[in-house]
Tab-separated table of N, CA and C in Angstrom:
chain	number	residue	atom	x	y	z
Q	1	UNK	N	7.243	-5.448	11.368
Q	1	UNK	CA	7.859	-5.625	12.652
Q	1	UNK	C	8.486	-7.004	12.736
Q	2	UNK	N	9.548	-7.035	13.584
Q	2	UNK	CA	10.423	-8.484	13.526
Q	2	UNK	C	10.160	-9.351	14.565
Q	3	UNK	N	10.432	-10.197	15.297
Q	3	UNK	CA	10.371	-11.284	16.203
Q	3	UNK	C	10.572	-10.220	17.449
Q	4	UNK	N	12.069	-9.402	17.309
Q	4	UNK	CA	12.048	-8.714	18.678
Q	4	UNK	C	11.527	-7.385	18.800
Q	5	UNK	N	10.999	-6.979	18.160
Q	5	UNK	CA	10.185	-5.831	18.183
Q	5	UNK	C	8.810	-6.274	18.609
Q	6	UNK	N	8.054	-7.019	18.393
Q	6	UNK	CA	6.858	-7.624	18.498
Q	6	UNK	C	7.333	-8.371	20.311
Q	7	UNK	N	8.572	-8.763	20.447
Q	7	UNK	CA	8.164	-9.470	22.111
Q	7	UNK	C	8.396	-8.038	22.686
Q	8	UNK	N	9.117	-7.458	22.598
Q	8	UNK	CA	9.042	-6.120	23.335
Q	8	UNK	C	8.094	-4.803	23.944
Q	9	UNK	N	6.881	-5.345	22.446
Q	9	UNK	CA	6.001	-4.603	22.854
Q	9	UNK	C	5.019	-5.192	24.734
Q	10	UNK	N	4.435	-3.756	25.071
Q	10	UNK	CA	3.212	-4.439	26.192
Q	10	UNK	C	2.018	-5.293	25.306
Q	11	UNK	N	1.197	-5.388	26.505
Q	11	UNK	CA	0.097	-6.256	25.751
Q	11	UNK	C	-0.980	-5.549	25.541
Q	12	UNK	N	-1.130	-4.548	26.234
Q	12	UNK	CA	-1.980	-3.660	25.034
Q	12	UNK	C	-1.683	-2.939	23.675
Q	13	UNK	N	-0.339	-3.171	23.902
Q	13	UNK	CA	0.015	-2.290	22.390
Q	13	UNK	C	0.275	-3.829	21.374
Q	14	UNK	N	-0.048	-4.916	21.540
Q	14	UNK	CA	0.289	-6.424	21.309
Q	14	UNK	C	-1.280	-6.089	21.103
Q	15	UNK	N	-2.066	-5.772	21.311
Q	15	UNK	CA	-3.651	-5.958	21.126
Q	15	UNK	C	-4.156	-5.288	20.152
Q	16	UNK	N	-3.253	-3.952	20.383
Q	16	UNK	CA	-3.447	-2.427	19.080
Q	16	UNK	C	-3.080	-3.202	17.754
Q	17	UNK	N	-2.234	-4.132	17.791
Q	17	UNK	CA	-0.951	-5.021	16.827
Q	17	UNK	C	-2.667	-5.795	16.090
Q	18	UNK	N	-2.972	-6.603	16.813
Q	18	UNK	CA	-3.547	-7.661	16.142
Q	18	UNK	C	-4.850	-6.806	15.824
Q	19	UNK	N	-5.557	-5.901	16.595
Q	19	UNK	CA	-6.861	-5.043	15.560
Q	19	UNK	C	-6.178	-4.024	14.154
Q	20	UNK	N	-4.614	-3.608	14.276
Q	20	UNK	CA	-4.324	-3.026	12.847
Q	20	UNK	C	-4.360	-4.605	12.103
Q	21	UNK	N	-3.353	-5.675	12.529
Q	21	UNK	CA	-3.569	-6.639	11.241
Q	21	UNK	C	-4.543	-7.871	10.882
Q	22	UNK	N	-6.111	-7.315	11.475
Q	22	UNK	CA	-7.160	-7.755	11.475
Q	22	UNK	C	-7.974	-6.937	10.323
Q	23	UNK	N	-7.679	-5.087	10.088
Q	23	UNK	CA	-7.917	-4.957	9.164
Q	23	UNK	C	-7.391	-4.912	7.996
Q	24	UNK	N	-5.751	-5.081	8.396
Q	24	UNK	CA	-5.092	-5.177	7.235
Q	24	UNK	C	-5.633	-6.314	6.187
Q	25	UNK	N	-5.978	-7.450	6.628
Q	25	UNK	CA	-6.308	-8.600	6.569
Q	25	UNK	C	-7.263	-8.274	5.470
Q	26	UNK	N	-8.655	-7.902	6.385
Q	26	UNK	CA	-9.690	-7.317	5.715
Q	26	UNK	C	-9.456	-6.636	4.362
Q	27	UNK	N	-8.877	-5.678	4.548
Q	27	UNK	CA	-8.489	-4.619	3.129
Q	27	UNK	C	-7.664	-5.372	2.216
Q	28	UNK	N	-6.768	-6.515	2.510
Q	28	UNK	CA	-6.068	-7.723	1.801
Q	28	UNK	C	-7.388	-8.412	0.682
Q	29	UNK	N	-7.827	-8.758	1.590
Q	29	UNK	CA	-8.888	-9.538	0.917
Q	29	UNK	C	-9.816	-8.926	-0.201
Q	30	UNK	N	-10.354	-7.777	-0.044
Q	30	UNK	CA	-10.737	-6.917	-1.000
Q	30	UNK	C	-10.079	-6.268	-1.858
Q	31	UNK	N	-8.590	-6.262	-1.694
Q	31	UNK	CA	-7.679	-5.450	-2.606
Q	31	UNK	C	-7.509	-6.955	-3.524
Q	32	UNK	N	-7.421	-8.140	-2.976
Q	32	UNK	CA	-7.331	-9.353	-4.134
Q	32	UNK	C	-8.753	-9.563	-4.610
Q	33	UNK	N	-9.652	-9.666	-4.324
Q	33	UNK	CA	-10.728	-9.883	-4.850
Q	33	UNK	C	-11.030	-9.113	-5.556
Q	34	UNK	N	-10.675	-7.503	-5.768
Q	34	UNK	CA	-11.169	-6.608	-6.702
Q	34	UNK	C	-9.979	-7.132	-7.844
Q	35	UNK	N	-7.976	-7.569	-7.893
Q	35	UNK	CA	-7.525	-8.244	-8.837
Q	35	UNK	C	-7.932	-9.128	-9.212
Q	36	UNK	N	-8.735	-10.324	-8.604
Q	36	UNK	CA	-8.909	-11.521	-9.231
Q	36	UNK	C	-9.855	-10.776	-10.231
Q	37	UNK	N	-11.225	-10.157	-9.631
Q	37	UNK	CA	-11.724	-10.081	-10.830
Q	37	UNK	C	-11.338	-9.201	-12.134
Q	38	UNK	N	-10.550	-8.263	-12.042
Q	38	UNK	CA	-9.564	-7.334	-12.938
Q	38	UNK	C	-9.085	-8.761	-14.191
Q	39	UNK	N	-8.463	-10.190	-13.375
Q	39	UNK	CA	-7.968	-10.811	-14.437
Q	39	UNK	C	-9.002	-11.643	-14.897
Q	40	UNK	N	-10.397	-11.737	-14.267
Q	40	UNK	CA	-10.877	-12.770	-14.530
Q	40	UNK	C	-12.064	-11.668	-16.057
Q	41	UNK	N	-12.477	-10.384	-15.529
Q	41	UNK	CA	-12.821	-9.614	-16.462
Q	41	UNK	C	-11.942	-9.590	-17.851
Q	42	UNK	N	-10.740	-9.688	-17.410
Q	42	UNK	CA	-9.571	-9.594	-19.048
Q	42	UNK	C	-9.141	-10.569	-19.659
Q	43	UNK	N	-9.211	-11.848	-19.037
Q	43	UNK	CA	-9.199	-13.011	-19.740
Q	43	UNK	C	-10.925	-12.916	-20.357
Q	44	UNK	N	-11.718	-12.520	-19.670
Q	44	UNK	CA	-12.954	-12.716	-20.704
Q	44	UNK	C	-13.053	-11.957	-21.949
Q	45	UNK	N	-12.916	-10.790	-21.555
Q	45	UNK	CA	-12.498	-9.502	-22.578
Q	45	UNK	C	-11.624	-10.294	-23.851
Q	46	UNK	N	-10.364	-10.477	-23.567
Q	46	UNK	CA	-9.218	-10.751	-24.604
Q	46	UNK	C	-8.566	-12.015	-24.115
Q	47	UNK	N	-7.488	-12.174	-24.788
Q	47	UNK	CA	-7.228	-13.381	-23.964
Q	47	UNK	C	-6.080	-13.497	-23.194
Q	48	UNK	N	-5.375	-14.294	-22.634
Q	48	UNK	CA	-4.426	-14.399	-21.484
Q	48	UNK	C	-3.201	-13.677	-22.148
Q	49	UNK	N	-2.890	-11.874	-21.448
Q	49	UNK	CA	-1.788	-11.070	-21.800
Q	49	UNK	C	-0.885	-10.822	-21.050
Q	50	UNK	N	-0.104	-9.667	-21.178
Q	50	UNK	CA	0.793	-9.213	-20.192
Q	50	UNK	C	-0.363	-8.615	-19.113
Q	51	UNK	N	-1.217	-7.415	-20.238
Q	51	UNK	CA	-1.731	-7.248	-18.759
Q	51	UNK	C	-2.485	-7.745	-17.916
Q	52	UNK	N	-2.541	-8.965	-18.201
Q	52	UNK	CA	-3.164	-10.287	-17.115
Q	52	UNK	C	-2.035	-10.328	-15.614
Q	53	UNK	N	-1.439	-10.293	-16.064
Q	53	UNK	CA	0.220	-10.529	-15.050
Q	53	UNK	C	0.342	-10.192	-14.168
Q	54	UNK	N	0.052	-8.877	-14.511
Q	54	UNK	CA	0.288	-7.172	-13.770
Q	54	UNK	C	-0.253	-7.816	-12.226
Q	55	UNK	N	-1.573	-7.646	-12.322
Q	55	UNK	CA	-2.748	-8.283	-11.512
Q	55	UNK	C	-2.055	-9.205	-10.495
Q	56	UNK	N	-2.158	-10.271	-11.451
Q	56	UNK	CA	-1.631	-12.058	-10.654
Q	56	UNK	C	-0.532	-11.384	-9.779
Q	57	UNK	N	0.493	-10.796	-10.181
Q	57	UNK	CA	1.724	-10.565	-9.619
Q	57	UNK	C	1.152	-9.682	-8.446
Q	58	UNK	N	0.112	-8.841	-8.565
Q	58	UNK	CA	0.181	-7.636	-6.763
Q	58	UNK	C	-0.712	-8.678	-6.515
Q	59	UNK	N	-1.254	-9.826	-7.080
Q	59	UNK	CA	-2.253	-10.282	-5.694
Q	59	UNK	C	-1.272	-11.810	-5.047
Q	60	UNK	N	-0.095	-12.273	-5.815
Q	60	UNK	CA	0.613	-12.579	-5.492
Q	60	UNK	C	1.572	-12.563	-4.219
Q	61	UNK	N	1.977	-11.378	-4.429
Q	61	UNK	CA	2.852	-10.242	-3.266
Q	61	UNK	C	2.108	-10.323	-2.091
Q	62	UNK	N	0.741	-9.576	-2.682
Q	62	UNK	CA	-0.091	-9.354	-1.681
Q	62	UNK	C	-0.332	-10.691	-0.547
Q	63	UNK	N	-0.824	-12.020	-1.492
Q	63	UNK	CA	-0.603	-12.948	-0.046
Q	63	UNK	C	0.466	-13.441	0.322
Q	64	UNK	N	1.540	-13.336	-0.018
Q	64	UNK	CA	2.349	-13.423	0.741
Q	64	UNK	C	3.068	-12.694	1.945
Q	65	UNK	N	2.952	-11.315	1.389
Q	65	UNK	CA	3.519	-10.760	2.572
Q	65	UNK	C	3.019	-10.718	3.564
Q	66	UNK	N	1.182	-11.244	3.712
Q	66	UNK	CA	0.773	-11.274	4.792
Q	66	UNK	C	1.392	-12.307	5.656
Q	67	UNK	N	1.405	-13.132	5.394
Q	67	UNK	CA	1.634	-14.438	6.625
Q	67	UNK	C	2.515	-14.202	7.164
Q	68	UNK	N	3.909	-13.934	7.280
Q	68	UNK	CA	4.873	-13.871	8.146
Q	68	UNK	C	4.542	-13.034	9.242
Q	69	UNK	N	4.308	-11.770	9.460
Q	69	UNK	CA	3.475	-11.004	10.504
Q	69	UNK	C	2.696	-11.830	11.113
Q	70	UNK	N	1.771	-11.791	10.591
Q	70	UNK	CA	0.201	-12.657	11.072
Q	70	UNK	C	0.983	-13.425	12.414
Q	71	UNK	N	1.530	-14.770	11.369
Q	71	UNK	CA	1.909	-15.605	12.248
Q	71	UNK	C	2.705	-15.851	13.986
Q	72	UNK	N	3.650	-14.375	13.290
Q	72	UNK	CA	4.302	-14.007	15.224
Q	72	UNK	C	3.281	-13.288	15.684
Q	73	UNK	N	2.970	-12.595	15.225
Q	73	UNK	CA	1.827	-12.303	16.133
Q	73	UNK	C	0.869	-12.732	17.385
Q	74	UNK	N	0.429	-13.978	16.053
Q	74	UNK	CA	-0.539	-14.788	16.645
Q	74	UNK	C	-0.056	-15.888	17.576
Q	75	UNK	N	1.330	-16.211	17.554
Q	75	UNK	CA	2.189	-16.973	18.485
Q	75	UNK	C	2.191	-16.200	19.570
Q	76	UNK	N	2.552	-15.011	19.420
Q	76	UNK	CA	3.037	-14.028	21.034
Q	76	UNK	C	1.742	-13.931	21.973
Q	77	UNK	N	0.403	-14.003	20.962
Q	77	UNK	CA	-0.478	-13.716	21.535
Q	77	UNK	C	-0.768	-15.104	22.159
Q	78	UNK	N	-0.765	-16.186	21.630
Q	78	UNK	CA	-0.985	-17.018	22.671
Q	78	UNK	C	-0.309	-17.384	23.320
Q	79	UNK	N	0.972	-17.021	23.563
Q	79	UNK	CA	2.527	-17.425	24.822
Q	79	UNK	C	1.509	-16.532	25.890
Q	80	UNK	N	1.195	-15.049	25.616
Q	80	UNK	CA	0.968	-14.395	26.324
Q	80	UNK	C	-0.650	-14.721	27.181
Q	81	UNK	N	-1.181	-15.834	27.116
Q	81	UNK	CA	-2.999	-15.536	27.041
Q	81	UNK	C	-3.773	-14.466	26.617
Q	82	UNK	N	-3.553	-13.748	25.724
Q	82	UNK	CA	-4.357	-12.664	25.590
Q	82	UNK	C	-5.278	-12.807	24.589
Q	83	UNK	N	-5.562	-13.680	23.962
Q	83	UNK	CA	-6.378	-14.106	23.116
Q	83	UNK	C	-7.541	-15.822	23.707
C-alpha cells in the first residue's frame, strides 16, 4: 500500500493495517531465522558456495521490503492518536 492509500483508509481499518503487519513482522522474523540458519548449517557443512547466496539474498529482500510499509504506517498511526 502507498502513502495515499494508507491516509485514506478509516481508523479501524488503519488498526486491521498494523495487526496484519505485526504478524507479517512476526512470520519475517522466522522466515530469516530459519535462512540464517540454512547458511549458517552450509557454511558448516561445506564451505562458502553459491548455494550459500540463495539464502543471504531472500533474507536480504526479506528485510528490506519490510521497512517502507512499517514505517507509514506507524507515522499515520501516530498523526492519528491511535496508538
Amino acid at each position: 500500500m502507498n502513502q495515499k492509500e494508507l491516509a485514506q483508509l478509516t481508523n479501524e481499518e488503519l488498526l486491521q493495517e498494523a495487526k496484519k503487519m505485526k504478524s507479517a513482522k512476526i512470520m519475517n522474523a522466522a522466515i530469516i531465522g530459519f535462512l540464517i540458519g540454512v547458511i549458517f548449517y552450509s557454511v558448516m557443512k561445506s564451505s562458502f558456495g553459491f548455494l550459500t547466496l540463495i539464502p543471504l539474498f531472500f533474507a536480504y529482500k526479506l528485510i528490506n521490503s519490510s521497512k517502507y510499509n512499517n514505517q507509514e504506517l506507524e507515522d499515520l498511526l501516530k498523526e492519528r492518536n491511535l496508538r
